[in-house]
Short mmCIF file of C-alpha atoms in Angstrom, two decimals:
data_model
loop_
_atom_site.label_atom_id
_atom_site.label_comp_id
_atom_site.label_asym_id
_atom_site.label_seq_id
_atom_site.Cartn_x
_atom_site.Cartn_y
_atom_site.Cartn_z
CA MET A 5 7.35 -32.60 -6.60
CA ILE A 6 5.06 -30.85 -4.13
CA THR A 7 2.36 -33.18 -2.86
CA PRO A 8 -1.19 -32.00 -2.00
CA GLY A 9 -0.49 -32.56 1.67
CA MET A 10 2.68 -30.48 1.67
CA LEU A 11 0.94 -27.74 -0.31
CA ALA A 12 -1.94 -27.64 2.18
CA PHE A 13 0.53 -27.52 5.06
CA ALA A 14 2.55 -24.72 3.44
CA ILE A 15 -0.53 -22.61 2.75
CA ALA A 16 -1.94 -23.15 6.25
CA LEU A 17 1.38 -22.38 7.94
CA SER A 18 2.13 -19.25 5.91
CA GLY A 19 -1.44 -17.95 6.14
CA MET A 20 -1.69 -18.48 9.88
CA SER A 21 1.72 -16.91 10.41
CA ILE A 22 0.54 -13.79 8.60
CA ALA A 23 -2.70 -13.85 10.60
CA SER A 24 -0.77 -14.11 13.87
CA TYR A 25 1.45 -11.20 12.89
CA THR A 26 -1.45 -8.92 11.95
CA ASP A 27 -3.30 -9.93 15.11
CA PHE A 28 -0.27 -9.03 17.22
CA ILE A 29 0.28 -5.69 15.46
CA LYS A 30 -3.29 -4.53 14.79
CA ARG A 31 -5.32 -6.72 17.20
CA GLU A 32 -7.41 -7.98 14.29
CA VAL A 33 -7.13 -10.42 11.40
CA PRO A 34 -8.55 -9.17 8.08
CA ASN A 35 -11.32 -11.35 6.66
CA LYS A 36 -9.44 -11.59 3.37
CA ILE A 37 -6.80 -13.68 5.16
CA SER A 38 -9.09 -16.05 7.06
CA PHE A 39 -11.70 -16.44 4.32
CA GLY A 40 -8.92 -16.66 1.74
CA LEU A 41 -7.44 -19.59 3.64
CA ILE A 42 -10.80 -21.34 3.85
CA ILE A 43 -11.37 -20.94 0.11
CA ALA A 44 -7.83 -22.10 -0.66
CA MET A 45 -8.33 -25.22 1.45
CA LEU A 46 -11.65 -25.99 -0.21
CA VAL A 47 -10.04 -25.70 -3.65
CA LEU A 48 -7.18 -27.96 -2.57
CA ARG A 49 -9.54 -30.56 -1.15
CA LEU A 50 -11.66 -30.49 -4.30
CA GLY A 51 -8.55 -30.93 -6.41
CA TYR A 52 -7.36 -33.77 -4.20
CA SER A 53 -10.77 -35.45 -4.46
CA ILE A 54 -10.66 -35.24 -8.25
CA GLN A 55 -7.11 -36.58 -8.25
CA GLN A 56 -8.15 -39.53 -6.09
CA GLY A 57 -11.36 -40.05 -8.04
CA ASP A 58 -13.44 -39.89 -4.87
CA LEU A 59 -15.47 -36.86 -3.77
CA TYR A 60 -15.59 -38.26 -0.23
CA TYR A 61 -12.50 -36.20 0.62
CA PHE A 62 -14.26 -32.98 -0.39
CA TRP A 63 -17.52 -33.77 1.42
CA ALA A 64 -15.54 -34.78 4.49
CA SER A 65 -13.77 -31.42 4.47
CA LEU A 66 -17.13 -29.63 4.41
CA ALA A 67 -18.48 -31.77 7.25
CA ILE A 68 -15.44 -31.50 9.51
CA GLY A 69 -15.00 -27.83 8.65
CA GLY A 70 -18.60 -27.28 9.75
CA LEU A 71 -17.95 -29.24 12.93
CA PHE A 72 -14.89 -27.14 13.75
CA LEU A 73 -16.84 -23.98 12.95
CA GLY A 74 -19.59 -25.00 15.36
CA LEU A 75 -17.07 -25.78 18.08
CA GLY A 76 -15.37 -22.45 17.54
CA MET A 77 -18.70 -20.63 17.76
CA LEU A 78 -19.28 -22.15 21.19
CA PHE A 79 -16.04 -20.58 22.39
CA PHE A 80 -16.90 -17.34 20.61
CA TYR A 81 -20.28 -16.95 22.29
CA ALA A 82 -18.69 -17.90 25.60
CA GLN A 83 -16.50 -14.82 24.98
CA GLN A 84 -13.34 -16.91 25.07
CA TRP A 85 -12.34 -16.51 21.41
CA GLY A 86 -12.42 -13.83 18.77
CA GLY A 87 -13.91 -14.24 15.33
CA ALA A 88 -10.51 -14.86 13.75
CA ASP A 89 -9.86 -17.83 16.05
CA VAL A 90 -13.11 -19.42 14.90
CA LYS A 91 -12.30 -18.96 11.23
CA LEU A 92 -8.75 -20.24 11.57
CA LEU A 93 -9.97 -23.35 13.38
CA THR A 94 -12.36 -23.85 10.46
CA VAL A 95 -9.37 -23.65 8.11
CA LEU A 96 -7.82 -26.64 9.86
CA GLY A 97 -11.07 -28.58 9.76
CA VAL A 98 -11.52 -28.00 6.04
CA GLY A 99 -7.88 -28.51 5.10
CA PHE A 100 -7.11 -31.57 7.21
CA ALA A 101 -10.43 -33.36 7.61
CA THR A 102 -8.80 -36.60 6.50
CA VAL A 103 -5.16 -37.56 6.61
CA TYR A 104 -2.93 -36.92 3.61
CA PRO A 105 -0.45 -39.72 2.88
CA ASP A 106 2.34 -37.28 3.80
CA PHE A 107 1.03 -37.02 7.35
CA ALA A 108 0.20 -40.62 8.14
CA PRO A 109 0.57 -41.02 11.94
CA LYS A 110 3.70 -42.82 13.13
CA LEU A 111 1.70 -44.48 15.89
CA ALA A 112 -1.57 -46.28 15.29
CA VAL A 113 -4.51 -44.57 16.98
CA SER A 114 -8.17 -45.46 17.16
CA TRP A 115 -9.56 -42.00 16.40
CA PRO A 116 -9.89 -40.08 13.11
CA PHE A 117 -7.12 -37.76 11.92
CA PHE A 118 -9.18 -34.62 12.46
CA VAL A 119 -9.33 -35.44 16.19
CA THR A 120 -5.52 -35.42 16.25
CA ILE A 121 -5.57 -32.02 14.54
CA LEU A 122 -8.07 -30.76 17.09
CA MET A 123 -6.05 -32.06 20.04
CA ASN A 124 -2.86 -30.48 18.70
CA PHE A 125 -4.66 -27.19 18.10
CA PHE A 126 -6.01 -27.04 21.63
CA PHE A 127 -2.69 -28.12 23.11
CA ILE A 128 -0.79 -25.35 21.31
CA ALA A 129 -3.53 -22.80 22.03
CA ALA A 130 -3.59 -23.76 25.70
CA ALA A 131 0.19 -23.56 26.01
CA TYR A 132 0.30 -20.13 24.35
CA SER A 133 -2.67 -18.80 26.31
CA LEU A 134 -1.30 -20.11 29.58
CA LEU A 135 2.15 -18.61 29.10
CA TYR A 136 0.69 -15.27 28.01
CA ALA A 137 -1.83 -15.23 30.86
CA VAL A 138 0.77 -16.17 33.47
CA GLY A 139 2.95 -13.34 32.22
CA LEU A 140 0.07 -10.88 32.63
CA SER A 141 -0.95 -12.29 36.02
CA LEU A 142 2.52 -11.75 37.44
CA THR A 143 1.93 -8.02 37.09
CA ASN A 144 -1.46 -8.10 38.83
CA LYS A 145 -2.00 -10.05 42.06
CA ASN A 146 -5.76 -9.50 41.90
CA VAL A 147 -5.86 -12.30 39.33
CA TYR A 148 -5.09 -14.92 41.96
CA TYR A 149 -7.51 -13.46 44.49
CA ASP A 150 -10.31 -13.67 41.93
CA LEU A 151 -9.30 -17.19 40.88
CA ARG A 152 -9.37 -18.44 44.47
CA ALA A 153 -12.86 -16.99 44.89
CA ALA A 154 -14.06 -18.48 41.58
CA VAL A 155 -13.01 -22.08 42.32
CA THR A 156 -15.72 -23.65 44.47
CA LYS A 157 -15.99 -26.94 46.30
CA ASN A 158 -18.24 -28.22 43.50
CA ASP A 159 -15.50 -27.46 40.98
CA LEU A 160 -13.04 -29.63 42.91
CA ILE A 161 -15.60 -32.44 43.14
CA PHE A 162 -16.17 -32.15 39.38
CA LEU A 163 -12.43 -32.42 38.81
CA GLY A 164 -12.09 -35.55 40.92
CA ILE A 165 -15.07 -37.31 39.36
CA SER A 166 -14.01 -36.36 35.82
CA VAL A 167 -10.49 -37.71 36.22
CA PHE A 168 -11.77 -40.96 37.76
CA VAL A 169 -14.45 -41.58 35.11
CA ILE A 170 -12.23 -40.73 32.16
CA SER A 171 -9.40 -42.91 33.49
CA ALA A 172 -11.81 -45.82 34.01
CA LEU A 173 -13.24 -45.51 30.50
CA GLY A 174 -9.73 -45.30 29.09
CA PHE A 175 -9.14 -48.93 30.04
CA PHE A 176 -11.77 -49.91 27.47
CA GLU A 177 -11.05 -47.41 24.70
CA ARG A 178 -8.04 -45.12 24.37
CA PHE A 179 -10.19 -42.50 22.67
CA PHE A 180 -11.63 -41.52 26.05
CA TYR A 181 -8.23 -40.27 27.20
CA PHE A 182 -8.81 -37.38 24.81
CA PHE A 183 -11.46 -36.07 27.21
CA THR A 184 -8.91 -35.60 30.00
CA ILE A 185 -8.48 -32.12 28.53
CA VAL A 186 -12.05 -31.22 29.55
CA PRO A 187 -11.42 -30.67 33.30
CA PHE A 188 -8.10 -28.99 32.48
CA PHE A 189 -9.82 -26.51 30.19
CA TRP A 190 -12.56 -25.97 32.76
CA PHE A 191 -10.04 -24.60 35.26
CA LEU A 192 -7.94 -22.92 32.60
CA MET A 193 -10.99 -20.92 31.53
CA LYS A 194 -11.56 -19.79 35.12
CA PHE A 195 -7.96 -18.61 35.31
CA LEU A 196 -8.17 -16.88 31.94
CA LYS A 197 -11.42 -15.17 32.93
CA SER A 198 -9.69 -13.83 36.01
CA VAL A 199 -6.83 -12.57 33.83
CA ASP A 200 -9.33 -11.09 31.41
CA LYS A 201 -11.19 -9.29 34.18
CA ASN A 202 -8.10 -7.81 35.79
CA CYS A 203 -5.69 -7.33 32.88
CA MET A 204 -7.52 -7.08 29.57
CA TYR A 205 -9.96 -4.19 29.94
CA ARG A 206 -8.88 -0.73 28.93
CA ILE A 207 -10.39 2.58 27.94
CA VAL A 208 -10.09 3.50 24.27
CA LYS A 209 -11.64 6.11 22.03
CA ALA A 210 -14.53 5.01 19.83
CA GLU A 211 -12.55 5.53 16.62
CA ARG A 212 -9.91 3.05 17.80
CA LEU A 213 -12.36 0.18 18.30
CA VAL A 214 -11.88 -2.80 15.99
CA GLU A 215 -14.14 -5.67 14.95
CA PHE A 216 -15.14 -7.99 17.82
CA ASP A 217 -14.04 -5.56 20.56
CA ILE A 218 -16.49 -6.20 23.38
CA PRO A 219 -17.61 -3.29 25.59
CA GLN A 220 -17.72 -3.95 29.32
CA LYS A 221 -21.31 -2.70 29.46
CA ASP A 222 -24.09 -2.25 26.92
CA ILE A 223 -23.88 0.99 24.96
CA LYS A 224 -27.29 2.64 24.72
CA ILE A 225 -28.88 5.57 22.96
CA GLY A 226 -31.96 6.29 25.00
CA ARG A 227 -33.41 2.87 25.77
CA LYS A 228 -32.04 1.22 22.65
CA VAL A 229 -28.98 -1.01 23.00
CA ILE A 230 -26.69 -0.39 20.02
CA VAL A 231 -23.71 -2.52 21.13
#
């Protein structure tokens, strides 16, 4: 018998695999995939809530899905993510806001299950992004020149203080160790911006532009900015 947790996992895995494939081939993920996954997860969570006789599971999925959406939008407006990344993160928030019995953690932790999902998501995303970016940077030495110029003395001070404070707080509550990823992502973003600047821009014809392509400069007709 397929449990709700296994069904949610199967749908999320298959849907995100298709999304990754289309993103790799076409550089875009159709909305019917991402929105379809969100709707499917909402239906599953509603069904699970009815099965358990407690609508808390459905309301929690809406709340955590909204939280993940907001977090994704921060990365989107920082020009670090595309729209598909935001929507797929929302899928995870909606689908796994609370733990299914199938996925009960082997080790006891003091934070909610959705935080574990978020940590795993960022860990996998960081590993993939780092490997891909390193591969690109090896073909363009300007990446490292820009990175060296971007890292300031204040950045290094921030790193030292962050590690010290987070480690100290971790003695009182293990949850604070989660925030050790903050300084790591701070420097990772600087590296990725350098890769983006030196490796990711290219000239394409207007008819080949896809949703969420970002022009290097504003496109104007007269004085009016159209993109």
